[in-house]
């Protein structure tokens, strides 16, 4: 599914929480840039960053940061 980070595609191979990679992690995604030319000033960048933050929280993760200019999005998860 678009926008999904999947470590264990087969649920049968997923270890219990706290084991394997199924533990707290900070995820950094690169090249997550907004559409070219869509953010022309500081206010539009702030609104876009807030949109990314809300989307992160809806997905059950904790927003850490988003850099509009560099396209770097960081968030934390408690497990996968």
GROMACS .gro file of N, CA and C in nm:
model
  240
    1UNK      N    1   0.085  -0.118   0.000
    1UNK     CA    2   0.000   0.000   0.000
    1UNK      C    3   0.090   0.125   0.000
    2UNK      N    4   0.057   0.226  -0.079
    2UNK     CA    5   0.140   0.348  -0.084
    2UNK      C    6   0.151   0.412   0.054
    3UNK      N    7   0.272   0.458   0.084
    3UNK     CA    8   0.297   0.526   0.211
    3UNK      C    9   0.315   0.432   0.329
    4UNK      N   10   0.332   0.305   0.302
    4UNK     CA   11   0.344   0.207   0.410
    4UNK      C   12   0.486   0.155   0.418
    5UNK      N   13   0.538   0.144   0.540
    5UNK     CA   14   0.668   0.082   0.565
    5UNK      C   15   0.638  -0.058   0.614
    6UNK      N   16   0.691  -0.156   0.544
    6UNK     CA   17   0.658  -0.295   0.575
    6UNK      C   18   0.788  -0.373   0.592
    7UNK      N   19   0.813  -0.423   0.712
    7UNK     CA   20   0.932  -0.502   0.738
    7UNK      C   21   0.906  -0.651   0.726
    8UNK      N   22   0.786  -0.692   0.762
    8UNK     CA   23   0.751  -0.833   0.760
    8UNK      C   24   0.626  -0.852   0.673
    9UNK      N   25   0.644  -0.868   0.542
    9UNK     CA   26   0.528  -0.881   0.453
    9UNK      C   27   0.443  -1.005   0.483
   10UNK      N   28   0.504  -1.110   0.534
   10UNK     CA   29   0.431  -1.230   0.572
   10UNK      C   30   0.409  -1.225   0.723
   11UNK      N   31   0.286  -1.201   0.769
   11UNK     CA   32   0.260  -1.189   0.913
   11UNK      C   33   0.311  -1.308   0.996
   12UNK      N   34   0.321  -1.423   0.934
   12UNK     CA   35   0.369  -1.542   1.005
   12UNK      C   36   0.516  -1.535   1.043
   13UNK      N   37   0.592  -1.448   0.978
   13UNK     CA   38   0.735  -1.437   1.009
   13UNK      C   39   0.765  -1.323   1.106
   14UNK      N   40   0.665  -1.246   1.142
   14UNK     CA   41   0.685  -1.131   1.230
   14UNK      C   42   0.708  -1.177   1.373
   15UNK      N   43   0.822  -1.138   1.433
   15UNK     CA   44   0.848  -1.177   1.572
   15UNK      C   45   0.763  -1.094   1.670
   16UNK      N   46   0.762  -1.139   1.793
   16UNK     CA   47   0.690  -1.064   1.897
   16UNK      C   48   0.753  -0.926   1.913
   17UNK      N   49   0.674  -0.832   1.967
   17UNK     CA   50   0.727  -0.698   1.992
   17UNK      C   51   0.850  -0.708   2.082
   18UNK      N   52   0.954  -0.630   2.045
   18UNK     CA   53   1.079  -0.630   2.120
   18UNK      C   54   1.182  -0.728   2.068
   19UNK      N   55   1.142  -0.813   1.974
   19UNK     CA   56   1.235  -0.911   1.916
   19UNK      C   57   1.260  -0.879   1.770
   20UNK      N   58   1.376  -0.921   1.720
   20UNK     CA   59   1.411  -0.894   1.580
   20UNK      C   60   1.407  -0.745   1.552
   21UNK      N   61   1.349  -0.708   1.439
   21UNK     CA   62   1.336  -0.566   1.405
   21UNK      C   63   1.204  -0.507   1.456
   22UNK      N   64   1.126  -0.588   1.522
   22UNK     CA   65   0.995  -0.544   1.572
   22UNK      C   66   1.012  -0.475   1.708
   23UNK      N   67   1.078  -0.361   1.705
   23UNK     CA   68   1.108  -0.285   1.826
   23UNK      C   69   1.106  -0.136   1.794
   24UNK      N   70   1.116  -0.050   1.894
   24UNK     CA   71   1.115   0.094   1.866
   24UNK      C   72   1.226   0.133   1.767
   25UNK      N   73   1.192   0.225   1.677
   25UNK     CA   74   1.289   0.267   1.576
   25UNK      C   75   1.259   0.410   1.531
   26UNK      N   76   1.363   0.477   1.487
   26UNK     CA   77   1.348   0.607   1.420
   26UNK      C   78   1.370   0.581   1.272
   27UNK      N   79   1.273   0.621   1.192
   27UNK     CA   80   1.276   0.599   1.047
   27UNK      C   81   1.311   0.732   0.980
   28UNK      N   82   1.404   0.728   0.886
   28UNK     CA   83   1.437   0.845   0.806
   28UNK      C   84   1.413   0.811   0.659
   29UNK      N   85   1.324   0.887   0.595
   29UNK     CA   86   1.294   0.868   0.453
   29UNK      C   87   1.353   0.984   0.375
   30UNK      N   88   1.421   0.954   0.268
   30UNK     CA   89   1.484   1.055   0.183
   30UNK      C   90   1.404   1.074   0.054
   31UNK      N   91   1.422   1.187  -0.008
   31UNK     CA   92   1.359   1.223  -0.135
   31UNK      C   93   1.206   1.222  -0.125
   32UNK      N   94   1.156   1.273  -0.014
   32UNK     CA   95   1.011   1.290   0.007
   32UNK      C   96   0.977   1.437  -0.015
   33UNK      N   97   1.009   1.485  -0.131
   33UNK     CA   98   0.990   1.628  -0.160
   33UNK      C   99   0.848   1.657  -0.205
   34UNK      N  100   0.801   1.777  -0.172
   34UNK     CA  101   0.669   1.819  -0.221
   34UNK      C  102   0.675   1.839  -0.372
   35UNK      N  103   0.559   1.847  -0.438
   35UNK     CA  104   0.558   1.870  -0.583
   35UNK      C  105   0.637   1.997  -0.618
   36UNK      N  106   0.715   1.990  -0.723
   36UNK     CA  107   0.799   2.102  -0.766
   36UNK      C  108   0.718   2.230  -0.782
   37UNK      N  109   0.767   2.337  -0.723
   37UNK     CA  110   0.705   2.468  -0.737
   37UNK      C  111   0.583   2.491  -0.650
   38UNK      N  112   0.547   2.393  -0.567
   38UNK     CA  113   0.425   2.407  -0.487
   38UNK      C  114   0.445   2.487  -0.359
   39UNK      N  115   0.568   2.495  -0.312
   39UNK     CA  116   0.596   2.568  -0.188
   39UNK      C  117   0.684   2.688  -0.220
   40UNK      N  118   0.622   2.804  -0.223
   40UNK     CA  119   0.693   2.923  -0.269
   40UNK      C  120   0.738   3.016  -0.158
   41UNK      N  121   0.690   2.994  -0.034
   41UNK     CA  122   0.731   3.083   0.075
   41UNK      C  123   0.733   3.006   0.207
   42UNK      N  124   0.778   3.072   0.312
   42UNK     CA  125   0.792   3.007   0.443
   42UNK      C  126   0.657   2.959   0.497
   43UNK      N  127   0.551   3.035   0.474
   43UNK     CA  128   0.419   2.995   0.523
   43UNK      C  129   0.371   2.866   0.457
   44UNK      N  130   0.388   2.854   0.327
   44UNK     CA  131   0.343   2.733   0.258
   44UNK      C  132   0.427   2.613   0.302
   45UNK      N  133   0.556   2.634   0.328
   45UNK     CA  134   0.641   2.525   0.378
   45UNK      C  135   0.595   2.482   0.517
   46UNK      N  136   0.560   2.578   0.602
   46UNK     CA  137   0.514   2.545   0.737
   46UNK      C  138   0.382   2.468   0.732
   47UNK      N  139   0.292   2.507   0.644
   47UNK     CA  140   0.165   2.435   0.630
   47UNK      C  141   0.187   2.292   0.579
   48UNK      N  142   0.278   2.276   0.484
   48UNK     CA  143   0.307   2.144   0.430
   48UNK      C  144   0.371   2.056   0.538
   49UNK      N  145   0.463   2.113   0.615
   49UNK     CA  146   0.527   2.040   0.724
   49UNK      C  147   0.422   1.994   0.825
   50UNK      N  148   0.327   2.080   0.858
   50UNK     CA  149   0.219   2.045   0.950
   50UNK      C  150   0.132   1.933   0.892
   51UNK      N  151   0.109   1.937   0.765
   51UNK     CA  152   0.032   1.831   0.698
   51UNK      C  153   0.103   1.696   0.710
   52UNK      N  154   0.235   1.697   0.690
   52UNK     CA  155   0.315   1.576   0.705
   52UNK      C  156   0.311   1.527   0.850
   53UNK      N  157   0.319   1.620   0.945
   53UNK     CA  158   0.315   1.584   1.087
   53UNK      C  159   0.182   1.517   1.122
   54UNK      N  160   0.072   1.572   1.075
   54UNK     CA  161  -0.060   1.514   1.103
   54UNK      C  162  -0.074   1.377   1.039
   55UNK      N  163  -0.028   1.364   0.915
   55UNK     CA  164  -0.034   1.236   0.845
   55UNK      C  165   0.046   1.129   0.921
   56UNK      N  166   0.161   1.169   0.975
   56UNK     CA  167   0.246   1.077   1.051
   56UNK      C  168   0.171   1.026   1.174
   57UNK      N  169   0.109   1.118   1.246
   57UNK     CA  170   0.036   1.081   1.368
   57UNK      C  171  -0.084   0.990   1.336
   58UNK      N  172  -0.154   1.019   1.226
   58UNK     CA  173  -0.269   0.935   1.187
   58UNK      C  174  -0.225   0.791   1.161
   59UNK      N  175  -0.104   0.775   1.109
   59UNK     CA  176  -0.052   0.641   1.080
   59UNK      C  177  -0.002   0.569   1.206
   60UNK      N  178  -0.009   0.638   1.323
   60UNK     CA  179   0.032   0.575   1.447
   60UNK      C  180   0.178   0.593   1.483
   61UNK      N  181   0.247   0.681   1.414
   61UNK     CA  182   0.387   0.707   1.442
   61UNK      C  183   0.400   0.843   1.512
   62UNK      N  184   0.519   0.873   1.559
   62UNK     CA  185   0.547   1.001   1.623
   62UNK      C  186   0.634   1.085   1.530
   63UNK      N  187   0.583   1.200   1.492
   63UNK     CA  188   0.655   1.290   1.403
   63UNK      C  189   0.780   1.342   1.472
   64UNK      N  190   0.893   1.343   1.400
   64UNK     CA  191   1.018   1.398   1.451
   64UNK      C  192   1.052   1.526   1.375
   65UNK      N  193   1.058   1.518   1.241
   65UNK     CA  194   1.095   1.635   1.162
   65UNK      C  195   1.064   1.611   1.014
   66UNK      N  196   1.050   1.720   0.943
   66UNK     CA  197   1.039   1.715   0.798
   66UNK      C  198   1.106   1.838   0.741
   67UNK      N  199   1.199   1.818   0.649
   67UNK     CA  200   1.270   1.927   0.583
   67UNK      C  201   1.220   1.937   0.440
   68UNK      N  202   1.140   2.039   0.413
   68UNK     CA  203   1.081   2.057   0.279
   68UNK      C  204   1.187   2.072   0.171
   69UNK      N  205   1.292   2.145   0.202
   69UNK     CA  206   1.394   2.174   0.100
   69UNK      C  207   1.477   2.051   0.064
   70UNK      N  208   1.506   1.969   0.162
   70UNK     CA  209   1.589   1.852   0.138
   70UNK      C  210   1.507   1.725   0.118
   71UNK      N  211   1.377   1.730   0.150
   71UNK     CA  212   1.291   1.613   0.132
   71UNK      C  213   1.321   1.502   0.230
   72UNK      N  214   1.360   1.537   0.354
   72UNK     CA  215   1.393   1.436   0.455
   72UNK      C  216   1.284   1.436   0.562
   73UNK      N  217   1.224   1.319   0.582
   73UNK     CA  218   1.114   1.302   0.677
   73UNK      C  219   1.158   1.201   0.783
   74UNK      N  220   1.148   1.241   0.909
   74UNK     CA  221   1.187   1.152   1.019
   74UNK      C  222   1.068   1.133   1.113
   75UNK      N  223   1.050   1.007   1.157
   75UNK     CA  224   0.946   0.976   1.253
   75UNK      C  225   0.987   0.853   1.333
   76UNK      N  226   0.918   0.833   1.446
   76UNK     CA  227   0.946   0.720   1.533
   76UNK      C  228   0.826   0.626   1.538
   77UNK      N  229   0.857   0.497   1.554
   77UNK     CA  230   0.752   0.395   1.574
   77UNK      C  231   0.789   0.314   1.697
   78UNK      N  232   0.687   0.263   1.766
   78UNK     CA  233   0.715   0.181   1.884
   78UNK      C  234   0.744   0.036   1.846
   79UNK      N  235   0.692  -0.005   1.731
   79UNK     CA  236   0.717  -0.140   1.677
   79UNK      C  237   0.660  -0.144   1.535
   80UNK      N  238   0.685  -0.255   1.467
   80UNK     CA  239   0.636  -0.271   1.329
   80UNK      C  240   0.522  -0.368   1.328
   0.00000   0.00000   0.00000
